[in-house]
Amino acid sequence: MSLVVQKFGGTSVADGEKILSAARKAVRAHQNGHQVIMVVSAMGKNTDMLVQMASEISEAPPAREMDMLLSTGEQVSVALMAMAIDSLGYQAVSLTGSQIGIKTDSSHTKARIQHISTERILSLLDQGNIVIAAGFQGIDENLNITTLGRGGSDTTAVALAAVLQAEACEIYTDVDGVYTTDPRILPEARLIATVNYDEMLELASLGAGVMHSRSIEFGKKFNVAIRVRSSLSDAFGSLIIDQAQTRELPVSGAALTPDEARISIRDVPDVPGTIYQLFLRLAEAKVTVDMIVQNVSDDGTADISFTVPRDEAEETFQALAPVVQALGGRMGKTDPDVSKVSVVGMGMATQVGVANRMFRALANANVSMQMITTSEIKISALVRRDQALSALRTVHAEFGLDTGATDTTSFSYEPTPQTQIDAADVIDRLQKTGMESLVIDDIVLDDTQARVTLTGVPNEPGIAAAVFDRVATNGIFVDMIVQSYADDRNADISFTVPAEQFDASLDVATKIQQEFECDGLNYKSQIAKLTVSGIGLRSHTGVAVEMFKALNEANINVDMINTSEVRVNVVVDGVQGQAGLKCLREQFASAMR
Ligand code: ADP
Ligand code: ASP
Ligand code: MG
């Protein structure tokens, strides 16, 4: 008999009527011959209310007690849901995370799932029950209640679907599915019929709050097809899967991370150990860092800037200040009023001229980009918060996300028997080692590229657009782009290109340097790009640190860095490529799958 998991978010169980309506959906699936597991979130804004209550009592409530408190929200809703099913004449049993046996580590308020017992659920299902599981919670080895982080019920749902090898995992929410951007921010956003896991991972971690990004990590690891749909209608919704219908557009979605802060470090030595020491401290402080860029000057020092969530800025500053001082550098001014605007799309990896379109559109809208980073399937620009909304609207329109027929054709997805067998094997292994533990798929060296850097680029809107317009017109395929932050010193723009296009790129860059009066030009005709790919690399803050540690021990200096959910890339000197590859393979040997 096939098994389906149906998850209902807070708004979908906000009152008695909505609980009954969710219960009817589960009963309908049951009548259609499925075994049904419901995963339920706390009612409405209940979790927010509990957080508020805690803050009225204490400025810094102990994390263990927060979990004790927050887990009650879900306990209320599972019990009410079971009553609702019972009132409809069907059998139901509600279970808390600990009753199911969702074992997590002990990091309260952001625990990771290690193991899920399936016996009790399976036997209740076999007895004809609809099983109602509390989302967002688990239990650690000392029987303490833990929670998975805000929005974590999605992760419970996909994890249960994975271990039980459910036929479907349906996420019922207050929107029709995954949109090109948050429809509450841009009403012109459109539904996306199918989204690839990697795209959804990026979108979720860049601000598309519709799915908890860790739930997508599970989906990808265990090949769970996830359907996001409205609890208010029978519309098909969106499918998140390992493939996506081919789209003509290079960009699939755009996202806004509104509350970011930029941290700047000035004048630290440009040697391998620097970046390692800084990131070790950041990982210890458990801050999630993004948009890491460095600006190397002729005197052997570097400026490093990166972004962190705004509410972690102060803590980050305090954590870093002593390390930076010991390194002989100083902390630059933190800017707490910045936002990150990103576009994401699988199509980008194979098309030329996506980045320059984004930069041109923003320049035309008079938005200035303080920093830029790109990875294979995303481009992020840091902008002033008061320009963020217009920046999002601009890029959304530029890539045609607000127009065109919305593809709502139902798309059925049948995993092949082969993937099911693989999933069983992976589940078995991960149940033993920790379901959410780090998985590294691959470590590769690309030594076919060159780097060009324009230094001292004047700080006016439109220059990045001009550079990459020119590069695209010349048919040059740009891979990584990094624009550093500049205040009193002008910005650097670095990009990597195929080595055979190095001469052409240098020509273009030389002309631009003269035309726009940039300070200088530096380049390497052969670089090595080292890529660690896996799942959840950014949420496992330690990955970048492990990379820097290994590279430091091998005495290899890092020129460029970019991070995404599925990859961390670093660029080093071309002659050090093989040595870099070797040390990274050794460093991650135990996490390779
Ligand atoms: P639930 O309580 O069901 O888990 P959430 O509030 O966590 O619901 O997620 C649904 C919300 O996510 C939507 O109301 C929408 O405003 C927001 N959202 C953000 N980005 C997107 C996106 N790209 N597509 C759809 N919804 C999005
Ligand atoms: N109730 C929790 C929250 O509000 C978990 C969830 O809804 O997914 O964050
Ligand atoms: Mg949610």
XYZ file of C-alpha atoms and ligand atoms in Angstrom:
630
model
C 0.000 0.000 0.000
C 1.393 3.407 -0.880
C 2.231 5.906 1.765
C 1.900 9.683 1.599
C 3.137 12.412 3.917
C 1.050 15.572 4.111
C 2.462 18.549 5.991
C 0.283 21.445 7.112
C 1.933 24.733 8.031
C 0.828 27.169 10.708
C -1.677 29.144 8.638
C -3.215 25.900 7.375
C -4.138 24.863 10.937
C -4.763 28.331 12.355
C -8.280 27.614 13.676
C -10.771 24.791 14.185
C -12.247 25.108 10.741
C -8.863 24.943 9.040
C -7.886 21.943 11.153
C -11.056 20.183 10.004
C -10.369 21.073 6.419
C -6.813 19.674 6.667
C -8.245 16.561 8.318
C -10.600 16.101 5.346
C -7.665 16.166 2.933
C -5.969 13.402 4.907
C -9.172 11.378 5.081
C -9.620 11.726 1.342
C -6.137 10.346 0.708
C -6.895 7.526 3.151
C -10.150 6.751 1.309
C -8.163 6.632 -1.918
C -6.229 3.733 -0.490
C -3.108 5.477 0.843
C -1.561 5.203 4.244
C -1.351 8.772 5.516
C 1.060 10.540 7.832
C 0.253 14.133 8.620
C 2.981 16.452 9.872
C 1.535 19.457 11.598
C 2.970 22.825 12.642
C 1.882 24.979 15.561
C -1.377 26.852 14.993
C -1.122 30.250 13.293
C 1.356 32.509 15.002
C 1.548 30.360 18.103
C 5.321 29.835 17.886
C 5.883 33.608 17.551
C 3.692 34.134 20.614
C 5.701 31.659 22.647
C 8.942 33.346 21.579
C 7.453 36.671 22.632
C 6.422 35.299 26.033
C 9.913 33.998 26.655
C 11.417 37.364 25.760
C 9.150 39.077 28.301
C 10.585 36.887 31.020
C 14.225 36.741 30.086
C 16.626 38.501 27.763
C 18.523 35.303 27.113
C 16.325 32.308 27.866
C 18.266 29.028 28.096
C 18.084 27.231 24.742
C 16.981 23.982 26.360
C 13.980 25.689 27.927
C 13.159 27.454 24.646
C 12.821 24.041 23.047
C 10.682 22.813 25.911
C 8.430 25.819 25.359
C 8.315 25.942 21.547
C 7.619 22.236 21.150
C 4.294 22.708 22.962
C 2.863 24.545 19.947
C 3.008 21.436 17.799
C 1.754 19.233 20.623
C -1.456 21.270 20.732
C -2.064 21.024 17.011
C -1.394 17.289 16.631
C -3.872 16.511 19.399
C -6.543 18.735 17.838
C -5.885 17.210 14.428
C -6.332 13.693 15.815
C -9.631 14.793 17.362
C -10.693 16.248 14.013
C -10.004 12.980 12.198
C -11.807 11.067 14.904
C -14.814 13.376 14.544
C -14.901 12.552 10.828
C -15.201 8.892 11.744
C -11.646 7.740 11.097
C -8.913 6.421 13.375
C -5.995 8.671 14.190
C -3.106 8.753 16.655
C -1.008 11.836 17.384
C 2.675 11.503 18.254
C 5.294 13.958 19.503
C 8.827 13.869 18.127
C 10.028 11.830 21.070
C 7.157 9.359 20.790
C 8.082 8.732 17.171
C 11.763 8.477 18.026
C 13.165 11.400 16.050
C 16.681 11.469 17.483
C 18.631 14.666 17.076
C 21.908 16.095 18.255
C 21.831 18.377 21.296
C 22.131 21.786 19.635
C 18.979 23.227 21.104
C 16.878 25.487 18.838
C 18.775 24.300 15.746
C 19.106 20.571 16.246
C 19.900 18.228 13.372
C 18.144 14.918 12.875
C 20.343 11.871 13.382
C 17.964 8.955 13.272
C 14.238 8.266 12.922
C 12.578 5.118 14.214
C 9.927 3.817 11.881
C 8.502 0.856 13.849
C 5.824 2.654 15.806
C 4.569 4.692 12.865
C 4.455 1.662 10.593
C 2.563 -0.450 13.083
C 0.019 2.334 13.737
C -0.465 2.723 9.982
C -0.927 -1.014 9.595
C -3.658 -0.887 12.202
C -5.541 1.542 9.949
C -4.643 4.812 11.660
C -3.849 8.144 10.153
C -0.665 9.053 12.023
C -0.258 12.682 13.048
C 3.323 13.687 13.731
C 4.387 16.859 15.489
C 6.661 18.817 13.191
C 9.826 20.703 14.134
C 10.790 18.617 17.179
C 12.924 15.726 18.288
C 14.756 14.352 21.268
C 18.440 14.099 22.073
C 20.330 11.200 23.603
C 19.542 12.414 27.131
C 15.821 12.627 26.337
C 15.849 16.423 26.201
C 13.319 17.905 23.788
C 14.964 19.684 20.862
C 13.651 21.767 17.957
C 15.000 21.957 14.412
C 14.979 25.732 13.890
C 12.162 28.008 12.731
C 10.243 26.602 9.818
C 11.552 23.123 10.703
C 8.286 21.222 10.211
C 9.088 21.031 6.508
C 12.252 19.184 7.459
C 10.330 16.743 9.678
C 7.943 16.046 6.798
C 10.592 15.412 4.168
C 12.713 13.370 6.592
C 9.731 11.130 7.418
C 8.930 10.792 3.720
C 12.546 9.792 3.151
C 12.854 7.103 5.825
C 9.427 5.673 5.099
C 10.058 5.848 1.344
C 6.753 7.624 0.885
C 5.294 7.888 -2.567
C 4.597 11.574 -2.097
C 5.496 14.389 0.259
C 2.961 17.168 0.049
C 3.603 20.506 1.725
C 0.312 22.334 2.233
C 0.730 26.042 2.801
C -0.870 29.437 2.251
C 0.411 29.919 -1.306
C -0.233 27.848 -4.436
C 3.338 26.646 -4.666
C 6.824 27.963 -5.255
C 6.782 31.333 -6.980
C 9.430 33.191 -8.948
C 9.832 35.331 -5.848
C 7.875 35.874 -2.633
C 4.401 36.854 -3.911
C 3.830 38.824 -0.732
C 6.722 41.083 -1.688
C 6.127 41.222 -5.455
C 2.518 40.577 -6.461
C 3.652 40.035 -10.063
C 5.509 36.847 -9.031
C 4.400 33.713 -10.876
C 4.066 30.080 -9.973
C 6.898 27.749 -11.026
C 5.617 24.289 -11.963
C 8.831 22.365 -11.381
C 11.919 23.386 -9.504
C 15.160 21.520 -9.306
C 16.545 20.677 -5.825
C 19.650 22.805 -6.289
C 17.613 25.811 -7.371
C 15.255 25.403 -4.433
C 18.171 24.979 -2.028
C 19.624 28.272 -3.206
C 16.280 30.064 -3.246
C 15.369 28.824 0.232
C 18.682 29.824 1.729
C 18.580 33.210 -0.019
C 15.245 34.151 1.467
C 12.433 32.188 -0.197
C 10.816 31.305 3.121
C 8.305 28.926 1.570
C 10.495 25.916 2.403
C 12.975 25.262 5.222
C 16.213 24.826 3.293
C 17.255 21.765 5.286
C 14.115 19.991 4.081
C 15.407 20.352 0.535
C 18.738 18.867 1.595
C 16.811 15.771 2.685
C 14.826 15.789 -0.525
C 17.985 15.835 -2.564
C 19.856 13.271 -0.477
C 17.009 10.771 -0.497
C 15.368 11.665 -3.799
C 12.020 12.636 -2.266
C 9.733 14.418 -4.733
C 8.237 17.338 -2.800
C 4.986 18.930 -3.848
C 4.242 22.412 -2.477
C 0.576 23.341 -2.776
C -2.209 25.372 -1.293
C -4.248 24.075 1.617
C -7.144 26.193 0.347
C -7.531 24.721 -3.127
C -6.905 21.598 -5.142
C -4.476 23.289 -7.506
C -1.540 21.111 -8.479
C 1.166 23.308 -6.968
C 4.889 23.033 -7.637
C 7.100 19.979 -7.724
C 10.603 20.056 -6.298
C 12.534 17.235 -7.921
C 15.953 16.258 -9.222
C 15.166 17.470 -12.687
C 13.132 20.290 -14.071
C 11.327 20.842 -17.281
C 13.634 22.703 -19.575
C 12.901 26.350 -19.448
C 14.014 28.897 -21.931
C 14.736 31.431 -19.250
C 18.218 31.395 -17.744
C 16.811 32.470 -14.395
C 14.120 30.547 -12.515
C 13.626 32.706 -9.478
C 14.782 35.738 -7.543
C 15.106 36.205 -3.812
C 15.671 38.928 -1.315
C 17.517 38.574 1.972
C 16.479 41.913 3.421
C 18.234 42.032 6.759
C 21.918 41.611 6.147
C 24.950 43.396 7.513
C 28.319 43.854 5.865
C 31.383 43.232 7.998
C 34.733 44.550 6.796
C 38.213 43.639 7.894
C 41.082 45.846 6.793
C 44.809 45.423 6.284
C 45.299 41.823 7.315
C 48.317 39.939 5.906
C 47.640 38.292 2.551
C 48.949 34.871 3.610
C 47.276 31.441 3.806
C 46.748 31.415 7.576
C 44.726 34.638 7.708
C 41.521 33.478 6.164
C 41.706 30.236 8.114
C 42.027 31.975 11.466
C 39.166 34.347 10.694
C 36.821 31.612 9.560
C 37.719 29.306 12.382
C 36.555 32.013 14.776
C 33.368 32.546 12.757
C 32.560 28.849 12.758
C 33.139 28.678 16.520
C 30.695 31.549 16.921
C 28.300 29.610 14.617
C 27.584 32.540 12.314
C 26.555 31.824 8.754
C 28.690 33.884 6.447
C 27.935 34.719 2.836
C 29.357 36.819 -0.008
C 32.965 36.522 1.079
C 35.205 38.790 -0.988
C 38.748 39.988 -0.627
C 40.605 42.875 -2.037
C 44.345 42.367 -2.216
C 46.615 45.382 -2.319
C 50.173 45.729 -3.580
C 51.656 45.998 -0.108
C 50.843 42.391 0.747
C 47.767 43.141 2.815
C 44.184 42.270 2.105
C 40.765 43.671 2.958
C 38.080 41.072 3.482
C 34.351 41.738 3.521
C 31.423 39.388 3.922
C 27.793 39.451 4.912
C 26.028 37.986 7.943
C 22.404 38.147 9.095
C 21.889 41.601 10.586
C 21.027 40.301 14.050
C 24.355 38.459 14.157
C 26.464 41.473 13.171
C 27.383 42.635 16.647
C 28.281 39.146 17.823
C 30.373 38.631 14.678
C 32.218 41.894 15.206
C 32.994 41.041 18.824
C 34.138 37.556 17.917
C 36.484 38.748 15.192
C 37.967 41.907 16.652
C 40.630 40.195 18.808
C 41.686 37.841 16.006
C 41.961 40.707 13.525
C 44.000 42.737 15.979
C 46.339 39.824 16.609
C 46.829 39.528 12.850
C 47.865 43.175 12.715
C 44.744 44.381 10.894
C 41.740 46.386 12.011
C 37.980 46.120 11.855
C 36.320 48.323 9.237
C 32.938 49.886 9.753
C 30.004 47.478 9.834
C 27.085 48.431 7.602
C 23.868 47.089 9.100
C 21.626 48.525 6.376
C 22.220 46.279 3.412
C 20.184 43.616 1.608
C 21.123 40.820 -0.713
C 19.320 40.436 -4.025
C 19.909 37.177 -5.864
C 18.833 35.417 -9.016
C 18.946 31.642 -9.289
C 18.623 29.320 -12.256
C 20.064 26.132 -13.684
C 20.011 27.790 -17.108
C 22.683 30.216 -16.013
C 25.398 27.582 -15.883
C 25.338 27.177 -19.643
C 24.432 30.615 -20.965
C 26.628 33.614 -21.587
C 25.493 37.080 -20.722
C 23.307 36.540 -17.673
C 25.359 38.502 -15.154
C 25.756 41.552 -17.367
C 22.005 41.667 -17.922
C 21.442 41.776 -14.190
C 24.107 44.449 -13.654
C 22.850 46.549 -16.570
C 19.250 46.404 -15.357
C 20.284 47.459 -11.851
C 22.443 50.277 -13.195
C 19.550 51.538 -15.315
C 17.367 51.504 -12.215
C 20.042 53.523 -10.431
C 20.753 50.810 -7.892
C 24.390 50.607 -6.951
C 25.885 47.240 -6.123
C 28.240 47.296 -3.157
C 29.432 43.752 -3.627
C 28.864 40.981 -6.159
C 29.425 37.244 -5.948
C 28.377 34.491 -8.280
C 28.330 30.728 -8.250
C 27.322 28.233 -10.923
C 23.587 28.796 -10.556
C 23.230 32.091 -8.699
C 24.289 35.709 -8.769
C 24.021 37.851 -5.645
C 24.400 41.598 -5.354
C 24.579 43.529 -2.122
C 22.566 46.749 -2.189
C 21.404 49.429 0.226
C 18.304 48.300 2.077
C 16.248 51.253 0.878
C 16.926 50.161 -2.715
C 16.336 46.450 -2.140
C 12.719 46.238 -3.205
C 13.272 48.149 -6.394
C 16.350 46.013 -7.080
C 14.311 42.834 -6.668
C 11.530 44.130 -8.898
C 14.071 45.182 -11.511
C 15.853 41.839 -11.779
C 12.573 39.934 -11.602
C 11.308 41.873 -14.616
C 14.638 41.791 -16.451
C 14.585 38.010 -16.603
C 10.952 37.877 -17.663
C 9.795 36.269 -14.423
C 6.732 38.498 -14.258
C 5.435 37.639 -17.706
C 4.923 34.640 -19.908
C 2.523 31.792 -19.515
C 2.580 30.227 -16.096
C 3.296 26.587 -16.558
C 0.753 24.769 -14.470
C 0.572 21.569 -16.426
C 0.473 18.718 -14.015
C 3.750 16.938 -14.131
C 3.840 13.424 -12.860
C 7.082 12.144 -11.546
C 7.848 8.468 -11.200
C 11.123 7.689 -9.510
C 12.723 4.768 -11.283
C 13.111 1.522 -9.302
C 16.853 2.090 -9.476
C 16.665 5.375 -7.562
C 14.448 3.714 -4.990
C 17.023 1.031 -4.386
C 19.770 3.624 -4.109
C 17.678 5.643 -1.693
C 17.199 2.595 0.534
C 20.917 2.067 0.610
C 21.631 5.704 1.399
C 18.979 5.740 4.100
C 20.445 2.678 5.678
C 23.896 4.183 5.798
C 22.759 7.577 6.977
C 20.520 6.165 9.679
C 23.750 4.734 11.059
C 25.924 7.835 10.713
C 23.409 10.659 11.226
C 20.738 11.643 8.698
C 21.669 15.289 8.537
C 25.400 14.784 8.736
C 27.607 16.381 6.162
C 27.831 14.656 2.813
C 30.517 15.575 0.318
C 29.872 14.310 -3.192
C 32.957 15.409 -4.950
C 36.146 17.438 -4.827
C 37.411 18.607 -8.172
C 40.133 20.707 -9.695
C 39.525 22.888 -12.727
C 42.836 24.162 -14.026
C 41.577 25.381 -17.366
C 40.822 28.943 -16.352
C 42.541 32.298 -16.030
C 41.744 35.285 -13.782
C 41.564 38.969 -14.629
C 41.217 41.641 -11.935
C 40.505 45.316 -12.459
C 41.731 47.184 -9.410
C 40.697 50.588 -8.119
C 37.479 50.656 -10.082
C 35.717 53.996 -9.527
C 32.693 53.771 -7.341
C 29.876 54.663 -9.742
C 26.889 52.644 -10.818
C 27.206 51.067 -14.227
C 30.837 50.026 -14.274
C 30.241 46.357 -13.543
C 27.555 46.423 -16.220
C 29.952 48.012 -18.701
C 32.685 45.485 -17.950
C 30.480 42.436 -18.358
C 28.544 43.844 -21.319
C 31.866 44.213 -23.067
C 33.031 40.771 -22.003
C 29.786 39.172 -23.217
C 29.837 41.040 -26.533
C 33.254 39.555 -27.145
C 31.829 36.073 -26.651
C 33.853 35.462 -23.515
C 32.386 32.921 -21.113
C 32.747 34.220 -17.574
C 32.612 31.737 -14.732
C 33.189 33.372 -11.323
C 32.655 37.072 -10.701
C 33.565 38.881 -7.512
C 33.303 42.580 -6.857
C 34.772 43.649 -3.557
C 33.406 46.284 -1.274
C 35.029 49.669 -1.399
C 34.774 52.714 0.786
C 37.823 54.965 0.839
C 39.683 52.597 -1.451
C 38.062 51.778 -4.778
C 36.591 48.384 -5.578
C 38.208 45.466 -7.370
C 36.341 43.418 -9.935
C 37.713 39.922 -10.573
C 36.452 37.336 -12.998
C 37.566 33.990 -14.295
C 37.494 32.923 -17.946
C 38.599 29.896 -19.971
C 42.398 30.040 -20.391
C 42.040 30.141 -24.178
C 40.032 33.348 -23.842
C 42.583 34.932 -21.533
C 44.230 37.116 -24.197
C 40.888 38.381 -25.449
C 39.779 39.061 -21.866
C 42.947 40.955 -21.118
C 42.386 43.139 -24.192
C 38.883 43.949 -23.084
C 40.036 44.651 -19.534
C 42.877 46.903 -20.702
C 40.483 49.032 -22.726
C 38.068 49.276 -19.843
C 40.851 50.191 -17.451
C 41.850 53.135 -19.651
C 38.330 54.210 -20.452
C 37.044 54.144 -16.881
C 40.300 55.227 -15.280
C 40.723 52.213 -13.045
C 43.960 52.089 -11.033
C 45.312 48.936 -12.515
C 44.978 45.479 -13.852
C 46.292 42.227 -12.511
C 45.841 38.731 -13.764
C 46.961 35.157 -13.756
C 46.994 33.263 -17.003
C 46.507 30.007 -15.170
C 44.519 29.564 -12.015
C 43.222 26.513 -10.215
C 39.610 26.427 -9.106
C 39.038 23.880 -6.372
C 35.458 22.880 -5.741
C 34.023 20.909 -2.858
C 30.463 19.910 -3.669
C 27.899 18.275 -1.487
C 24.693 19.078 0.282
C 24.048 21.777 2.843
C 27.551 23.165 2.686
C 26.607 26.608 3.875
C 24.531 25.435 6.794
C 27.460 23.260 7.843
C 29.539 26.340 8.592
C 32.561 24.205 9.198
C 33.089 23.214 5.554
C 34.779 26.410 4.423
C 36.900 26.325 7.576
C 38.024 22.774 6.907
C 38.994 23.842 3.397
C 40.969 26.832 4.613
C 42.611 24.698 7.264
C 43.815 22.134 4.744
C 44.981 24.813 2.313
C 46.766 26.658 5.084
C 48.628 23.539 6.143
C 49.674 23.037 2.530
C 50.726 26.690 2.457
C 48.360 27.587 -0.375
C 46.987 31.126 -0.598
C 43.354 31.680 -1.593
C 42.653 34.361 -4.237
C 38.885 34.101 -4.646
C 36.129 32.347 -2.727
C 32.501 31.695 -3.334
C 30.006 29.682 -1.397
C 26.609 28.246 -2.152
C 24.408 25.557 -0.655
C 25.900 22.906 -2.871
C 29.432 24.096 -3.527
C 32.344 25.956 -2.046
C 34.803 27.193 -4.681
C 38.229 28.642 -4.060
C 40.667 29.962 -6.611
C 44.386 29.461 -6.006
C 47.485 29.854 -8.126
C 47.531 27.472 -11.095
C 50.738 25.708 -10.081
C 49.224 24.770 -6.731
C 46.150 23.078 -8.156
C 47.251 19.466 -7.747
C 48.613 20.041 -4.263
C 45.361 21.782 -3.308
C 43.271 18.934 -4.647
C 45.311 16.396 -2.719
C 45.060 18.188 0.604
C 41.317 18.743 0.244
C 40.706 15.094 -0.622
C 42.596 14.099 2.522
C 40.753 16.624 4.659
C 37.295 15.428 3.587
C 38.038 11.724 3.228
C 35.632 10.721 5.977
C 32.728 12.854 4.744
C 32.819 11.560 1.162
C 29.889 9.378 0.243
P 3.809 27.594 6.505
O 3.279 28.144 7.765
O 2.793 26.863 5.709
O 5.057 26.788 6.707
P 5.395 29.815 5.546
O 4.939 31.146 5.989
O 6.552 29.200 6.256
O 4.143 28.840 5.587
O 5.713 29.823 3.971
C 4.778 30.334 3.051
C 5.136 31.767 2.713
O 6.407 31.805 2.079
C 4.230 32.419 1.695
O 3.114 32.992 2.303
C 5.131 33.442 1.025
O 4.896 34.751 1.480
C 6.533 33.057 1.434
N 7.443 32.929 0.297
C 8.699 33.435 0.236
N 9.275 33.173 -0.928
C 8.390 32.468 -1.664
C 8.422 31.892 -2.964
N 9.492 31.997 -3.763
N 7.321 31.214 -3.378
C 6.248 31.083 -2.575
N 6.161 31.623 -1.345
C 7.211 32.303 -0.876
N 6.120 26.101 14.395
C 7.492 26.244 13.957
C 7.753 27.655 13.494
O 6.865 28.482 13.489
C 7.871 25.248 12.918
C 7.179 25.394 11.596
O 6.148 26.045 11.485
O 7.662 24.828 10.619
O 8.863 27.978 13.165
Mg 7.119 27.272 6.799
